[in-house]
C-alpha cells in the first residue's frame, strides 16, 4: 500500500519493513516517528548509520561484529587463553550471553546451523576455524538452539572435535526458571528429566 508522502518516504518504509520484527505497519509507524523527530532522531540516526557502514567489521578470530578485528572480546586480556570457548549460531546469541554476564569466556560464531534442506553444509559455516581454535581451550560449550538443525550441528561438531583432548559440553535444556510444569510441552519435560542433576 502506497503512502501519500512521496517516493522517498515510501522507500524508507519499504526498507524499514525488511528489518526483523517490523512489518509494513510497524515500519510506517517507525518512519512517521523518525520524520516527526527529524532533528533529534532522524538526523542522528542517519549520521550513526553512515559511520557504522564504514566502521563495522566481522572479527577475523571469532566472527563477532565490532568496529575492530580482533574484536573487543578477543582482545580482552582478562579473558585469557586456555579457558572456555562458547560456540553460538549467530552474533545475536553471543550478545545475549554477554548481556547475561556468563563470565570471562571467549566465543566462536558459526554463522548458522547445518540444514541440508536449505543447502547449508559444513563448508558454509565456520566449523573448520573452530576446529583449528579448539586446542587452545580447556572446554568447548556448544550453545546452539534446541532445534533439529541445532542438535545436528552439535553432533557434527562433537564428532569433528573427538580425539582432540578438549572437553565438549552443551547448554542444559529443560524447565526454565519460574516455569510451571503444566505449561511446558512434552519434549521440554522429557529433556529436563533426562538432564536432571543432584542437589
Tab-separated table of C-alpha atoms in Angstrom:
chain	number	residue	atom	x	y	z
A	1	UNK	CA	0.000	0.000	0.000
A	2	UNK	CA	1.482	3.330	-1.032
A	3	UNK	CA	1.671	6.331	1.257
A	4	UNK	CA	0.802	9.872	0.316
A	5	UNK	CA	4.228	11.111	1.388
A	6	UNK	CA	6.270	10.737	-1.752
A	7	UNK	CA	8.698	8.128	-3.132
A	8	UNK	CA	11.476	8.855	-0.591
A	9	UNK	CA	9.165	8.158	2.345
A	10	UNK	CA	7.752	5.063	0.650
A	11	UNK	CA	11.278	3.747	0.059
A	12	UNK	CA	12.160	4.369	3.711
A	13	UNK	CA	9.067	2.435	4.824
A	14	UNK	CA	9.887	-0.454	2.488
A	15	UNK	CA	13.468	-0.617	3.755
A	16	UNK	CA	12.389	-0.478	7.412
A	17	UNK	CA	9.852	-3.262	6.770
A	18	UNK	CA	12.753	-5.566	5.808
A	19	UNK	CA	14.090	-5.439	9.376
A	20	UNK	CA	13.256	-8.428	11.597
A	21	UNK	CA	10.190	-7.811	13.721
A	22	UNK	CA	8.930	-4.925	11.605
A	23	UNK	CA	6.087	-5.432	9.206
A	24	UNK	CA	4.665	-2.737	6.933
A	25	UNK	CA	2.526	-1.177	9.696
A	26	UNK	CA	5.317	-1.081	12.261
A	27	UNK	CA	7.702	0.285	9.635
A	28	UNK	CA	5.215	3.010	8.730
A	29	UNK	CA	4.866	3.992	12.408
A	30	UNK	CA	8.649	3.988	12.881
A	31	UNK	CA	9.155	6.179	9.805
A	32	UNK	CA	6.479	8.621	10.946
A	33	UNK	CA	8.200	8.851	14.332
A	34	UNK	CA	11.544	9.495	12.627
A	35	UNK	CA	10.011	12.237	10.494
A	36	UNK	CA	8.250	13.864	13.448
A	37	UNK	CA	11.515	13.928	15.385
A	38	UNK	CA	13.716	14.733	12.416
A	39	UNK	CA	16.347	16.811	14.244
A	40	UNK	CA	16.534	14.769	17.435
A	41	UNK	CA	16.150	11.282	15.954
A	42	UNK	CA	16.336	11.028	12.163
A	43	UNK	CA	19.445	13.160	11.608
A	44	UNK	CA	21.494	11.500	14.389
A	45	UNK	CA	20.325	8.043	13.233
A	46	UNK	CA	21.344	8.812	9.657
A	47	UNK	CA	24.775	10.002	10.815
A	48	UNK	CA	25.234	6.922	13.012
A	49	UNK	CA	24.303	4.633	10.100
A	50	UNK	CA	26.808	6.424	7.835
A	51	UNK	CA	29.564	5.931	10.428
A	52	UNK	CA	28.590	2.292	11.018
A	53	UNK	CA	28.754	1.426	7.317
A	54	UNK	CA	32.442	2.339	7.313
A	55	UNK	CA	33.387	1.171	10.811
A	56	UNK	CA	31.607	-2.149	11.398
A	57	UNK	CA	33.506	-5.314	10.579
A	58	UNK	CA	33.439	-9.010	11.367
A	59	UNK	CA	36.090	-10.279	13.793
A	60	UNK	CA	38.587	-12.498	11.969
A	61	UNK	CA	39.027	-14.634	15.089
A	62	UNK	CA	35.537	-15.352	16.441
A	63	UNK	CA	33.025	-13.922	13.947
A	64	UNK	CA	31.612	-11.268	16.298
A	65	UNK	CA	30.565	-7.914	14.850
A	66	UNK	CA	32.575	-4.960	16.162
A	67	UNK	CA	34.376	-1.876	14.938
A	68	UNK	CA	37.738	-3.634	15.078
A	69	UNK	CA	39.246	-7.016	14.350
A	70	UNK	CA	40.121	-8.816	16.546
A	71	UNK	CA	37.035	-7.649	18.413
A	72	UNK	CA	36.938	-6.285	21.950
A	73	UNK	CA	36.143	-9.712	23.388
A	74	UNK	CA	39.005	-11.475	21.607
A	75	UNK	CA	41.371	-8.617	22.513
A	76	UNK	CA	40.420	-8.574	26.211
A	77	UNK	CA	43.469	-9.883	28.154
A	78	UNK	CA	41.246	-10.762	31.129
A	79	UNK	CA	39.630	-13.497	29.060
A	80	UNK	CA	42.989	-15.262	28.696
A	81	UNK	CA	43.787	-18.408	26.773
A	82	UNK	CA	43.030	-21.964	27.818
A	83	UNK	CA	39.590	-21.243	29.298
A	84	UNK	CA	36.113	-21.772	27.947
A	85	UNK	CA	35.062	-21.244	24.335
A	86	UNK	CA	31.305	-20.892	23.792
A	87	UNK	CA	30.110	-21.796	20.306
A	88	UNK	CA	26.973	-19.969	19.142
A	89	UNK	CA	24.908	-19.943	15.968
A	90	UNK	CA	24.733	-16.193	15.473
A	91	UNK	CA	26.136	-12.904	16.761
A	92	UNK	CA	22.794	-12.201	18.460
A	93	UNK	CA	23.374	-15.300	20.626
A	94	UNK	CA	26.844	-14.040	21.586
A	95	UNK	CA	25.426	-10.655	22.546
A	96	UNK	CA	22.655	-12.333	24.600
A	97	UNK	CA	25.231	-14.366	26.557
A	98	UNK	CA	27.333	-11.253	27.146
A	99	UNK	CA	24.257	-9.396	28.444
A	100	UNK	CA	23.621	-12.323	30.788
A	101	UNK	CA	27.152	-11.949	32.176
A	102	UNK	CA	28.214	-15.567	31.667
A	103	UNK	CA	31.809	-14.805	32.614
A	104	UNK	CA	35.205	-14.135	31.131
A	105	UNK	CA	34.844	-16.561	28.243
A	106	UNK	CA	35.599	-16.400	24.549
A	107	UNK	CA	33.211	-17.159	21.715
A	108	UNK	CA	33.013	-18.654	18.258
A	109	UNK	CA	30.154	-17.678	15.902
A	110	UNK	CA	29.220	-20.440	13.453
A	111	UNK	CA	27.158	-18.215	11.181
A	112	UNK	CA	24.143	-20.533	11.246
A	113	UNK	CA	23.397	-24.235	11.579
A	114	UNK	CA	23.608	-27.253	9.319
A	115	UNK	CA	20.451	-27.503	7.245
A	116	UNK	CA	20.584	-29.800	4.212
A	117	UNK	CA	17.062	-28.767	3.187
A	118	UNK	CA	18.227	-25.149	2.951
A	119	UNK	CA	21.502	-26.120	1.282
A	120	UNK	CA	23.647	-25.231	4.320
A	121	UNK	CA	26.525	-27.657	4.758
A	122	UNK	CA	29.655	-27.684	6.956
A	123	UNK	CA	31.598	-25.644	4.398
A	124	UNK	CA	29.046	-22.807	4.749
A	125	UNK	CA	29.721	-22.423	8.482
A	126	UNK	CA	32.887	-21.533	10.367
A	127	UNK	CA	33.393	-25.088	11.645
A	128	UNK	CA	36.906	-25.525	10.195
A	129	UNK	CA	38.164	-22.424	12.018
A	130	UNK	CA	36.508	-23.715	15.214
A	131	UNK	CA	38.398	-27.000	14.895
A	132	UNK	CA	41.657	-25.030	14.480
A	133	UNK	CA	40.917	-22.915	17.595
A	134	UNK	CA	39.742	-25.817	19.779
A	135	UNK	CA	43.150	-26.963	21.146
A	136	UNK	CA	43.654	-23.507	22.716
A	137	UNK	CA	40.792	-24.139	25.188
A	138	UNK	CA	40.057	-26.493	28.084
A	139	UNK	CA	36.330	-26.654	27.318
A	140	UNK	CA	34.092	-26.052	24.310
A	141	UNK	CA	30.456	-25.267	25.182
A	142	UNK	CA	28.029	-25.850	22.323
A	143	UNK	CA	25.369	-23.174	22.883
A	144	UNK	CA	23.204	-23.909	19.864
A	145	UNK	CA	19.420	-23.820	19.797
A	146	UNK	CA	17.451	-26.937	20.751
A	147	UNK	CA	16.136	-27.390	17.211
A	148	UNK	CA	16.700	-30.363	14.937
A	149	UNK	CA	19.231	-28.320	12.951
A	150	UNK	CA	20.939	-27.070	16.114
A	151	UNK	CA	21.264	-30.564	17.543
A	152	UNK	CA	22.505	-31.916	14.197
A	153	UNK	CA	25.142	-29.180	14.157
A	154	UNK	CA	26.142	-30.000	17.750
A	155	UNK	CA	26.563	-33.706	16.876
A	156	UNK	CA	28.635	-32.861	13.807
A	157	UNK	CA	30.920	-30.539	15.779
A	158	UNK	CA	31.267	-33.095	18.581
A	159	UNK	CA	32.381	-35.688	16.007
A	160	UNK	CA	34.872	-33.234	14.463
A	161	UNK	CA	36.363	-32.428	17.901
A	162	UNK	CA	36.573	-36.068	19.021
A	163	UNK	CA	40.109	-37.140	19.931
A	164	UNK	CA	41.440	-33.591	20.298
A	165	UNK	CA	41.673	-33.803	24.090
A	166	UNK	CA	39.244	-30.957	24.703
A	167	UNK	CA	36.129	-31.286	26.871
A	168	UNK	CA	32.949	-30.671	24.833
A	169	UNK	CA	29.746	-29.761	26.688
A	170	UNK	CA	26.278	-28.456	25.821
A	171	UNK	CA	23.949	-25.977	27.423
A	172	UNK	CA	21.359	-27.605	29.641
A	173	UNK	CA	17.845	-27.841	28.222
A	174	UNK	CA	14.638	-28.137	30.152
A	175	UNK	CA	12.488	-26.285	32.636
A	176	UNK	CA	13.093	-22.523	32.608
A	177	UNK	CA	13.470	-20.611	35.854
A	178	UNK	CA	9.958	-19.761	37.021
A	179	UNK	CA	8.426	-22.228	34.575
A	180	UNK	CA	5.333	-24.199	35.572
A	181	UNK	CA	5.315	-27.849	34.546
A	182	UNK	CA	1.691	-27.715	33.440
A	183	UNK	CA	2.562	-25.154	30.741
A	184	UNK	CA	5.603	-26.944	29.287
A	185	UNK	CA	5.497	-29.155	26.225
A	186	UNK	CA	6.265	-32.882	26.476
A	187	UNK	CA	9.637	-32.581	24.705
A	188	UNK	CA	10.866	-29.954	27.174
A	189	UNK	CA	9.695	-32.021	30.151
A	190	UNK	CA	11.305	-35.164	28.778
A	191	UNK	CA	14.612	-33.359	28.160
A	192	UNK	CA	14.525	-31.788	31.620
A	193	UNK	CA	14.053	-35.173	33.244
A	194	UNK	CA	16.909	-36.711	31.240
A	195	UNK	CA	19.230	-33.806	32.156
A	196	UNK	CA	18.356	-33.818	35.868
A	197	UNK	CA	21.116	-33.054	38.380
A	198	UNK	CA	21.829	-33.944	42.015
A	199	UNK	CA	21.056	-31.200	44.530
